[in-house]
Short mmCIF file of C-alpha atoms and ligand atoms in Angstrom, two decimals:
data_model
loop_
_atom_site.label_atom_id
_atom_site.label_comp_id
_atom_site.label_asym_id
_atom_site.label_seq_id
_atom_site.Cartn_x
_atom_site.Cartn_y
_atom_site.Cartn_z
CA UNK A 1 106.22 68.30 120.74
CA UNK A 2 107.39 64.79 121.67
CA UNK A 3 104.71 64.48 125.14
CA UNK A 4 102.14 62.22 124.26
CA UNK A 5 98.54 63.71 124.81
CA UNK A 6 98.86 61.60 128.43
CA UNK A 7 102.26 63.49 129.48
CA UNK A 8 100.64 66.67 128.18
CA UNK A 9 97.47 65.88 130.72
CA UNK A 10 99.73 64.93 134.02
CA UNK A 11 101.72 67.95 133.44
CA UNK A 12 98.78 70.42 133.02
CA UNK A 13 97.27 69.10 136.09
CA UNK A 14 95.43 66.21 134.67
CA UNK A 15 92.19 65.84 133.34
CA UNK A 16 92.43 69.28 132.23
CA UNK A 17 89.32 70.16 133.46
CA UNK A 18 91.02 70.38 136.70
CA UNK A 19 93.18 73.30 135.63
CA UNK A 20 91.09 75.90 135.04
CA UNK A 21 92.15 78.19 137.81
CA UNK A 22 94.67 80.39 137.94
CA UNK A 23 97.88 78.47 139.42
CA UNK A 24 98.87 79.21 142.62
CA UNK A 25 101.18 81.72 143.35
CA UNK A 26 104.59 80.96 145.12
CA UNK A 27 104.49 81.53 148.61
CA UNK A 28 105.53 84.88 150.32
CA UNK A 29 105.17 86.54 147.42
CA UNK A 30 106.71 90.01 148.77
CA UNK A 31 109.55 88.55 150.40
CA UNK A 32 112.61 90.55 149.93
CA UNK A 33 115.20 88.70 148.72
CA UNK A 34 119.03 89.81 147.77
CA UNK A 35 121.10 86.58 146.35
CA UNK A 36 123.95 86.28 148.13
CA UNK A 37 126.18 87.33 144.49
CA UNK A 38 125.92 90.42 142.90
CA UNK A 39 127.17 91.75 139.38
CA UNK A 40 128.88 95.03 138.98
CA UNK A 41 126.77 97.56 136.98
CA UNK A 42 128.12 97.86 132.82
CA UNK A 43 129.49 101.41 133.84
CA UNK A 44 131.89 99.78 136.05
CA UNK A 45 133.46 97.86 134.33
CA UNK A 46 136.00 99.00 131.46
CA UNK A 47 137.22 96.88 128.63
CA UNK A 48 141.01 96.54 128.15
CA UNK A 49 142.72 96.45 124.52
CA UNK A 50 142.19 92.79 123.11
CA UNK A 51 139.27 90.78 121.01
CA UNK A 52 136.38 91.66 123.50
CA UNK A 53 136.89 95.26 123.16
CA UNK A 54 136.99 95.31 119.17
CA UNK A 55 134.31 93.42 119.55
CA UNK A 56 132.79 95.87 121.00
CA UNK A 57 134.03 98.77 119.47
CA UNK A 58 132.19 97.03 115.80
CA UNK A 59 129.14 96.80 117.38
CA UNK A 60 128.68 100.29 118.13
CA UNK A 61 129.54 101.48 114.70
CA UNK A 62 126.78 98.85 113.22
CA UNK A 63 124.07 100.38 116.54
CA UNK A 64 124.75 103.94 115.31
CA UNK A 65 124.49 103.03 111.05
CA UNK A 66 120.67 101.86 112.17
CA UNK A 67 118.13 104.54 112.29
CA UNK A 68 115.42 104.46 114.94
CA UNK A 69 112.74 105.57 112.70
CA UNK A 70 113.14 102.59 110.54
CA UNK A 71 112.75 100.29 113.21
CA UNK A 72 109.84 102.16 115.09
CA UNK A 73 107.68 102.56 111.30
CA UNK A 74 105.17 99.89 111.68
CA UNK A 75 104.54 100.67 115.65
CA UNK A 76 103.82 104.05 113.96
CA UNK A 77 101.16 102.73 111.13
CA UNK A 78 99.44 100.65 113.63
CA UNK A 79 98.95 103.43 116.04
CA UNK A 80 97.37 105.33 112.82
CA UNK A 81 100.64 107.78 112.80
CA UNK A 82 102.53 108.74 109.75
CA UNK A 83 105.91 106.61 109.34
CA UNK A 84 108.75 108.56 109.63
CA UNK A 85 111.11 106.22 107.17
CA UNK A 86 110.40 103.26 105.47
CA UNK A 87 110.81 100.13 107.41
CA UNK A 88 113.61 97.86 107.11
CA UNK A 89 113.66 94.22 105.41
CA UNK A 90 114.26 90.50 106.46
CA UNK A 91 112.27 89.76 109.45
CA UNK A 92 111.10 93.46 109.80
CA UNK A 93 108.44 93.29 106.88
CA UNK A 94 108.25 89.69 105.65
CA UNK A 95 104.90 89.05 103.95
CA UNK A 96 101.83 88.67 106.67
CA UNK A 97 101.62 85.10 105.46
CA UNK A 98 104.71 83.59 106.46
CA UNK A 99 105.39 81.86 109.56
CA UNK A 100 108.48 83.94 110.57
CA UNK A 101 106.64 86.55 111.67
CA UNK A 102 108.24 88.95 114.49
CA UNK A 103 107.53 92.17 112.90
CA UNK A 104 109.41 94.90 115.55
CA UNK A 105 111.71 92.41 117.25
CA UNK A 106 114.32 94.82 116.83
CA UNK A 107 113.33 97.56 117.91
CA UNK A 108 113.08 95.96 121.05
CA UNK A 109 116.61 94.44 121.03
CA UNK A 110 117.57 97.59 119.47
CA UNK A 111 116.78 99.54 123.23
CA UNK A 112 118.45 96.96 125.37
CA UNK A 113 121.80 97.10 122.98
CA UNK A 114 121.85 100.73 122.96
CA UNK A 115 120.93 101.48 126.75
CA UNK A 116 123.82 99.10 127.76
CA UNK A 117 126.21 100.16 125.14
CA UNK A 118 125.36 103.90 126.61
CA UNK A 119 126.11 102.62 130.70
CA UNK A 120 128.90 100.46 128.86
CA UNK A 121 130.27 103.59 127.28
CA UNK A 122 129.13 106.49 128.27
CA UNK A 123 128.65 107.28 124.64
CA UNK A 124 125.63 110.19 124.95
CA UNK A 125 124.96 108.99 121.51
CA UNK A 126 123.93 105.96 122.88
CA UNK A 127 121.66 107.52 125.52
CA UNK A 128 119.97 110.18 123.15
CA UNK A 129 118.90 107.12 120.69
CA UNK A 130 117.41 105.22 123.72
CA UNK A 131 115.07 108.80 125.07
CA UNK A 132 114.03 109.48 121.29
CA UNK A 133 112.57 105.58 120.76
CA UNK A 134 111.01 105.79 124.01
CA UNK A 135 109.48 109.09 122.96
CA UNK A 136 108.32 107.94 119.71
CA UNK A 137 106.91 104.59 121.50
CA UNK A 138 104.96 106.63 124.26
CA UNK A 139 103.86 108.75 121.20
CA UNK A 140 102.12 105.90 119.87
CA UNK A 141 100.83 104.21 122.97
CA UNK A 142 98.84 107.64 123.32
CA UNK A 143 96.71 106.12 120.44
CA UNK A 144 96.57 102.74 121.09
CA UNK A 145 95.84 102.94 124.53
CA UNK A 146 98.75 100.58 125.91
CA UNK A 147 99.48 97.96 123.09
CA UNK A 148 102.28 98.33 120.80
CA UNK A 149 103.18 96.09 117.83
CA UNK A 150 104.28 96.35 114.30
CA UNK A 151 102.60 93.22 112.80
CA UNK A 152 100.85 94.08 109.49
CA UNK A 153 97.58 93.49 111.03
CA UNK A 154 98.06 96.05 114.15
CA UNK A 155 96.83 94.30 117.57
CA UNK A 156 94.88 91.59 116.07
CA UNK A 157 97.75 88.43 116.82
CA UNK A 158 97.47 89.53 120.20
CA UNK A 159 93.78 89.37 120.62
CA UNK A 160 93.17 86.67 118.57
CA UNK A 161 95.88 84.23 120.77
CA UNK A 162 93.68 85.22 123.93
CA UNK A 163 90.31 84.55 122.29
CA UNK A 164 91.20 81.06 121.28
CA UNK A 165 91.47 81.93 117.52
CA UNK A 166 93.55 80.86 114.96
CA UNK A 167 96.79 83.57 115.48
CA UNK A 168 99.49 84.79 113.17
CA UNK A 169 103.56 84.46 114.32
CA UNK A 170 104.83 84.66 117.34
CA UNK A 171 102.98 87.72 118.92
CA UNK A 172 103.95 86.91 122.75
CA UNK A 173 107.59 86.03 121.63
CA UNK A 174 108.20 89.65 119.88
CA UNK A 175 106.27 91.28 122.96
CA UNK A 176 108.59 89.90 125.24
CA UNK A 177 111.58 91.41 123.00
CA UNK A 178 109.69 95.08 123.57
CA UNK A 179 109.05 94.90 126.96
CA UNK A 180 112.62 93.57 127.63
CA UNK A 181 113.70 96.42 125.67
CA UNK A 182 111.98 99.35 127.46
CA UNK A 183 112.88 97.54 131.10
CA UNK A 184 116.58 97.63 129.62
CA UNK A 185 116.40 101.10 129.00
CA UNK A 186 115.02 102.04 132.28
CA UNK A 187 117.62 100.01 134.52
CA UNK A 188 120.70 100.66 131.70
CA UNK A 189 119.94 104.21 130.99
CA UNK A 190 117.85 105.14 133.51
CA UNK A 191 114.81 106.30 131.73
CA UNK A 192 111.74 106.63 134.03
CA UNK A 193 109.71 107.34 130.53
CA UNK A 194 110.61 103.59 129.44
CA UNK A 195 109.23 102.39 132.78
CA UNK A 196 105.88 104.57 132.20
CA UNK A 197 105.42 103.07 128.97
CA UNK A 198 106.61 99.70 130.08
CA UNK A 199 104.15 99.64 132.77
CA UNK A 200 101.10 100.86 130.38
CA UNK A 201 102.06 97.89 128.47
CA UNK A 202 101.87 95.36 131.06
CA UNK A 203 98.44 96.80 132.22
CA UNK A 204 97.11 96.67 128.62
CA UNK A 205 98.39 93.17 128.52
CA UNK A 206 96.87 92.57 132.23
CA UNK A 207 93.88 93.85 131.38
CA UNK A 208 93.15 91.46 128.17
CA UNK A 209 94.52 88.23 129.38
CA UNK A 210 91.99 88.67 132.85
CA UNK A 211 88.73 86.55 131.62
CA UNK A 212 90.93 84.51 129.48
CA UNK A 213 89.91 80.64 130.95
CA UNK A 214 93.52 79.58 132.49
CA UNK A 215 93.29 75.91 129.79
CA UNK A 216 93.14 78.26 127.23
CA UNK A 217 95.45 80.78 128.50
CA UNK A 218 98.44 77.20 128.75
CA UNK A 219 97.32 76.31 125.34
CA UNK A 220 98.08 79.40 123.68
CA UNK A 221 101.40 79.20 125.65
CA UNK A 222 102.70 76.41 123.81
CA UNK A 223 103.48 79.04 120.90
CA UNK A 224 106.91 80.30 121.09
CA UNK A 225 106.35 83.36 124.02
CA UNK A 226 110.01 84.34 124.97
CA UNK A 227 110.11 85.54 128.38
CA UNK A 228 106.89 86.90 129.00
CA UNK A 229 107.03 85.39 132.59
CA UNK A 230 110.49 87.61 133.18
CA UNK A 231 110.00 90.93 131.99
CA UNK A 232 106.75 90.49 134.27
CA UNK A 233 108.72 89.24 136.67
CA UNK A 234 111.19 91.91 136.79
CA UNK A 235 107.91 94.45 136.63
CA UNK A 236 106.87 93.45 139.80
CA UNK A 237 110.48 93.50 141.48
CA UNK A 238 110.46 96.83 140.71
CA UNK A 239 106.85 97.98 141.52
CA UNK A 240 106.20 95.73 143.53
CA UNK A 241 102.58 95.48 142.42
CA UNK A 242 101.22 91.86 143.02
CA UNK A 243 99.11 92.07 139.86
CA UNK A 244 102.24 91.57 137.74
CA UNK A 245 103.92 88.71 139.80
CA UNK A 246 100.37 86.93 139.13
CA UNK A 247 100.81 87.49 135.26
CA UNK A 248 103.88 86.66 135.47
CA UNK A 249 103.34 83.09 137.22
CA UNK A 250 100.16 82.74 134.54
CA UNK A 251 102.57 83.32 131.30
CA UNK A 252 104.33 80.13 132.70
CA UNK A 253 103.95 77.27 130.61
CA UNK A 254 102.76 74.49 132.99
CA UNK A 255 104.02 71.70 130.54
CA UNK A 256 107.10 72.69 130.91
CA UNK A 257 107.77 73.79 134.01
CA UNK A 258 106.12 70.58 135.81
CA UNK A 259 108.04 67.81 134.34
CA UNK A 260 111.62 70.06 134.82
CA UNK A 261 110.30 70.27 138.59
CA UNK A 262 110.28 66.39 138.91
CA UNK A 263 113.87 66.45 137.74
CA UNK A 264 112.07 64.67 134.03
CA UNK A 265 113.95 65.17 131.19
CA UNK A 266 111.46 65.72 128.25
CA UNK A 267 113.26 67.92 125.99
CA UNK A 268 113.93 65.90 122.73
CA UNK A 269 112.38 67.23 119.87
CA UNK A 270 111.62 70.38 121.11
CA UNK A 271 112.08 73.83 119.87
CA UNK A 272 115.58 75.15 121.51
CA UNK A 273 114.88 79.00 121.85
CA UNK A 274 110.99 78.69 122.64
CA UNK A 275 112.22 76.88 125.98
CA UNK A 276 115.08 78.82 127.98
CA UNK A 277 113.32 81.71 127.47
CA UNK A 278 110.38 80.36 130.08
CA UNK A 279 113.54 79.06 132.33
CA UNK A 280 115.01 82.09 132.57
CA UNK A 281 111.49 83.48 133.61
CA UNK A 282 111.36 80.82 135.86
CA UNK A 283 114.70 81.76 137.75
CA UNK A 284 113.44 85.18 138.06
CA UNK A 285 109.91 83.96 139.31
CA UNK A 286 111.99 81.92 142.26
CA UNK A 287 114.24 84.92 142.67
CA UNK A 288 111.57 88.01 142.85
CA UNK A 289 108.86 86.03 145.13
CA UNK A 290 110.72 84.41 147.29
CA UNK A 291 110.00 80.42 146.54
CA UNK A 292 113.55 79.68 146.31
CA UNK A 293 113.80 76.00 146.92
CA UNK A 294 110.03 75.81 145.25
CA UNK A 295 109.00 74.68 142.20
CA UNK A 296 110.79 77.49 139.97
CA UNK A 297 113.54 77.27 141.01
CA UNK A 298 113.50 73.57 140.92
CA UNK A 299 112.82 73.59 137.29
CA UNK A 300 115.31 76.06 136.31
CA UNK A 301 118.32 74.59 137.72
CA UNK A 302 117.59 71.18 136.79
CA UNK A 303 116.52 72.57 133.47
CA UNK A 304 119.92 74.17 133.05
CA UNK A 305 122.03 71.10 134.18
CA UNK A 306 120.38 68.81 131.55
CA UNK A 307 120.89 71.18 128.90
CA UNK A 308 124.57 72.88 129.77
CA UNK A 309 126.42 69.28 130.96
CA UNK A 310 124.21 67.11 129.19
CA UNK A 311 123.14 68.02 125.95
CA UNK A 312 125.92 70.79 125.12
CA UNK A 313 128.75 70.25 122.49
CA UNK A 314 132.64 70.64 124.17
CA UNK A 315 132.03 74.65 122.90
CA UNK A 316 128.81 75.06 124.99
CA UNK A 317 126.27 75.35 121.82
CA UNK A 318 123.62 73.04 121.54
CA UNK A 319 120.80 71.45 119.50
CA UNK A 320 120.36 70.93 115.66
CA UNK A 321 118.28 73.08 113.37
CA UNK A 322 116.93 74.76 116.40
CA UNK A 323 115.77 71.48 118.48
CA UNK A 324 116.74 69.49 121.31
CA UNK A 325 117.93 66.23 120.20
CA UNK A 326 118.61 62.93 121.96
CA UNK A 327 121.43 62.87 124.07
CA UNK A 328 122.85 60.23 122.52
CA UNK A 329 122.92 61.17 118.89
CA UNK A 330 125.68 63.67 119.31
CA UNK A 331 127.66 62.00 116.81
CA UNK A 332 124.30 61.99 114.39
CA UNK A 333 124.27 65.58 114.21
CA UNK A 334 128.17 66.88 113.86
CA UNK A 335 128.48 67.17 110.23
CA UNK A 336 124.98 69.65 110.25
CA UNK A 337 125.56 73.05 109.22
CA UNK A 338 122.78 74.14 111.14
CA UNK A 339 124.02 73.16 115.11
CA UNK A 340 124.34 75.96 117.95
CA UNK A 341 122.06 79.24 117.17
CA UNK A 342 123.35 82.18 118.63
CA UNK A 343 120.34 82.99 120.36
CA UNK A 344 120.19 79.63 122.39
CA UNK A 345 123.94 79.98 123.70
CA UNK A 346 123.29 83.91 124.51
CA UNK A 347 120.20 83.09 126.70
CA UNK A 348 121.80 79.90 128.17
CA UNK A 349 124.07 82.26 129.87
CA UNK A 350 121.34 84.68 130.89
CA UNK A 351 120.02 81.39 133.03
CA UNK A 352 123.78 80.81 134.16
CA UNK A 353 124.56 84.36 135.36
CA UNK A 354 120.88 84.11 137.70
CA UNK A 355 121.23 80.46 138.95
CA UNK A 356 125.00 81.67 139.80
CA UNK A 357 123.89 84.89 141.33
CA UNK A 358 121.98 82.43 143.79
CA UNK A 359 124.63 79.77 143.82
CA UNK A 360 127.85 80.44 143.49
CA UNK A 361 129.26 77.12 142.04
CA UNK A 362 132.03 77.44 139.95
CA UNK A 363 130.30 74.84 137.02
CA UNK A 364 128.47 77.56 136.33
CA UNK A 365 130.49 80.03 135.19
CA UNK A 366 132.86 77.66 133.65
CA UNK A 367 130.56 76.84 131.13
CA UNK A 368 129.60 80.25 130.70
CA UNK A 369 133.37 81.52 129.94
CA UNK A 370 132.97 78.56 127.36
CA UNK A 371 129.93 79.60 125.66
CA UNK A 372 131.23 83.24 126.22
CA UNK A 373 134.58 82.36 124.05
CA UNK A 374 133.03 80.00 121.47
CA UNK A 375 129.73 81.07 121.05
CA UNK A 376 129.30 84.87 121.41
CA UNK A 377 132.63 86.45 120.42
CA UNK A 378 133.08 84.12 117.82
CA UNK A 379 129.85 84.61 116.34
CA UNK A 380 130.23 88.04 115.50
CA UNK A 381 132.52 89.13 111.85
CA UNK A 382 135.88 90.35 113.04
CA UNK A 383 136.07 92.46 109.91
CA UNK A 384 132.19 93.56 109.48
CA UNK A 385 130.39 93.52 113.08
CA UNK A 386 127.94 90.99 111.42
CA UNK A 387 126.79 88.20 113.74
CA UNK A 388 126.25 84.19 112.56
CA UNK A 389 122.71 82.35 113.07
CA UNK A 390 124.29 79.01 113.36
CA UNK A 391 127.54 77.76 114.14
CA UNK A 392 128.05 75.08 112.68
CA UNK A 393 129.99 71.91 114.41
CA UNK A 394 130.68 70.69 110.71
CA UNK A 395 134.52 71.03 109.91
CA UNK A 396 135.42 73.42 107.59
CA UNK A 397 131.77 74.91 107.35
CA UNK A 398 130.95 78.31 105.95
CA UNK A 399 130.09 81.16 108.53
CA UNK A 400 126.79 82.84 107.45
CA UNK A 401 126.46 86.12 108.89
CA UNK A 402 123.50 88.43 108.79
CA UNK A 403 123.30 91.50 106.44
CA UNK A 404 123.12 95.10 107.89
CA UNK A 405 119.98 96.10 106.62
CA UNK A 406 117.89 93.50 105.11
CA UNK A 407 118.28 90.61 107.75
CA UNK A 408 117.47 91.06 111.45
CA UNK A 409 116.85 87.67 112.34
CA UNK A 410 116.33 86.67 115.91
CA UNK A 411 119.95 86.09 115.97
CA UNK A 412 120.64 89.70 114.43
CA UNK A 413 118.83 90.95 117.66
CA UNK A 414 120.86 88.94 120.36
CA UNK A 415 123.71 89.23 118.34
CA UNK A 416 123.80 93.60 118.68
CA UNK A 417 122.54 93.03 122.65
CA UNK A 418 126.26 90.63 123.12
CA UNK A 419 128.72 93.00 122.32
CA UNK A 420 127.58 95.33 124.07
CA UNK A 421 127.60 93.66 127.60
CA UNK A 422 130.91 92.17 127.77
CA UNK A 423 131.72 93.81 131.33
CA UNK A 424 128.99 92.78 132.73
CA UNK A 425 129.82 89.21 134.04
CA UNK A 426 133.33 89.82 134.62
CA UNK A 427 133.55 90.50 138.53
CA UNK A 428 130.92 89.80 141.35
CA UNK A 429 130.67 90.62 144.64
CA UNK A 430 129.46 89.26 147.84
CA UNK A 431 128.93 91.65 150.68
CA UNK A 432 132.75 91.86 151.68
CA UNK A 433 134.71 90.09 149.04
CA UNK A 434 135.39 90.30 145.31
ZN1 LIG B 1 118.35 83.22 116.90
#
């Protein structure tokens, strides 16, 4: 964090004491509201011979070489069920004491890559894999009684982040991945089970944040939290249940989002992936309850200017080891091996494809058919399927790419979602023209 403890004050409404209610929501919160661009659907969209589609064609191999019951294992334990295989390695089943610690991150990926490799495909293969994780999830939400998680100590990161207490990992950040992942397979496969359990989730979740004081709720949000303002975002454009687009406008994190609203560039130092994330939830906040021109929406575009013309290299990556360094210290940080993670460039273009769905400007997609070229097709093996971490701006420097089976880093998780989504950014539509 580079705000001084001043900064942090202003932006959480200063004097802290002062912010202790829930924000308030954006205006009109029902509205309807259809942007005037919209994507085609994955299943409309077919791949022609060339790099994209081998790209593709190597992912699914690696999607159908991973077994579901490996990746569902712990979600099993902790809902006091017998595991069905043993779990994989890397991130999967770290030791409970080290900081990496995203325990069933895949799984969640896992859903989204296979539901739109299915609707990309229409591989049954694909499909069946989706039904039988959502099964197995549902299975052990019957237990738990909403919650699920596959951190070595069950619920308790969860709990302990909305009691105030010293918490494990990144609980909120690997929650997001689930809930992304059954709200995937319910719009990509069309699974009304995934949006049963997806719901039960966000209830369970609604349910424990309520008598959580709203300073403690903000400070527990400056732990890496993914998207949790999205996928509860997207919860209530579907359901249309105002209890989610209140949760949804609580899991925003205040410090960020006010300074980006007064068009204040604060991002040095920060951690990369922890912040566009929250943007992206921010685009979807402006886009679902209708406070376009508001404070979101505010934030997210001037959010994504700073970071895609501003603080980008010429391939569209960005930062060092992770974090946002000054903008003028470019030069500083070419010879690191550890610029542009994969994860960064693949959400910066989940921002791009909703602030251009809004506003069709042609900037926008220019840099994301940059990022698309430099930093997702080219982070993936050509030979194994494996996807990079980094990608390093250093000349000459090694590609590291993740194992099959004993990796699954963050990036291993975007990485299988990429190549299986190629069509989907292709063509748009307004109401009468291509
Ligand atoms: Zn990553």
């Amino acid at each position: 964090m580079t705000h001084s403890r001043r900064d942090a004050l202003k932006y959480l409404g200063a004097g802290a004491a002062t912010y202790t209610c829930a924000p308030a929501l954006a205006t009109s919160i029902a509205r309807d509201y259809t942007p005037p661009l919209r994507y085609f659907g994955l299943k409309d969209v077919r791949l022609g011979d060339g790099p994209f589609l081998a790209a593709q064609k190597l992912d699914e191999k690696y999607l159908l070489e991973l077994e579901p019951d490996r990746m569902l294992a712990n979600f099993r334990s902790n809902a006091g069920l017998p595991p069905r295989a043993p779990v994989y390695g890397g991130w999967e089943s770290v030791e409970p004491w080290i900081w990496i610690r995203c325990h069933g991150h895949t799984a969640g990926h896992y859903l989204t890559a296979a539901a739109c490799m299915f609707e990309t495909t229409g591989d049954t293969r694909f499909a069946e894999r989706v039904d039988y994780m959502v099964a197995e999830l549902a299975g052990c939400q019957a237990k738990t009684g909403g919650w699920l998680t596959a951190f070595p100590d069950g619920v308790a990161p969860l709990v302990d982040s909305l009691a105030g207490k010293e918490f494990a990992g990144v609980p909120w950040y690997t929650t997001h991945k689930v809930l992304a992942g059954l709200r995937d397979a319910h719009l990509h496969r069309g699974s009304k089970a995934a949006l049963d359990v997806w719901v039960k989730f966000s209830d369970w979740i609604d349910k424990a944040c309520a008598g959580v004081p709203e300073e403690r709720f903000q400070k527990m949000l400056d732990r890496e939290h993914g998207g949790m303002n999205e996928v509860l975002a997207d919860l209530y454009a579907i359901t249309r249940e105002t209890r989610y687009a209140h949760l949804a406008q609580r899991f925003s994190h205040q410090s960020l989002l006010r300074p980006l609203s007064d068009g204040l560039d604060k991002l040095d130092g920060l951690h990369s992936n922890t912040q566009i994330p929250k943007v992206i939830g921010f685009s979807r906040i402006a886009e679902t309850m209708g406070s376009i021109g508001g404070t979101y929406d505010e934030a997210a575009r001037f959010f994504w200017k700073t970071v895609a013309e501003q603080r980008s290299f010429a391939t569209g990556g960005h930062g060092d080891v992770e974090h946002f360094f000054p903008k003028n210290e470019f030069v500083k940080h070419l010879p690191s091996g550890k610029t542009m993670e994969t994860c960064c460039t693949h959400n910066m273009m989940r921002l791009t494809r909703s602030l251009y769905a809004r506003d069709p400007q042609v900037r926008y997609f220019d840099y994301f058919e940059k990022a698309l070229f430099n930093g997702i097709l080219a982070a993936q093996d050509p030979e194994t399927g494996m996807n990079t971490y980094f990608q390093s701006t250093r000349p000459g420097y090694v590609r590291l790419y993740h194992t099959p089976f004993d990796s699954f880093w963050c990036c291993t998780g975007s990485g299988i979602e990429n190549h299986a989504r190629y069509g989907e950014s292709i063509y748009a539509h307004t109401d009468d023209a291509l």
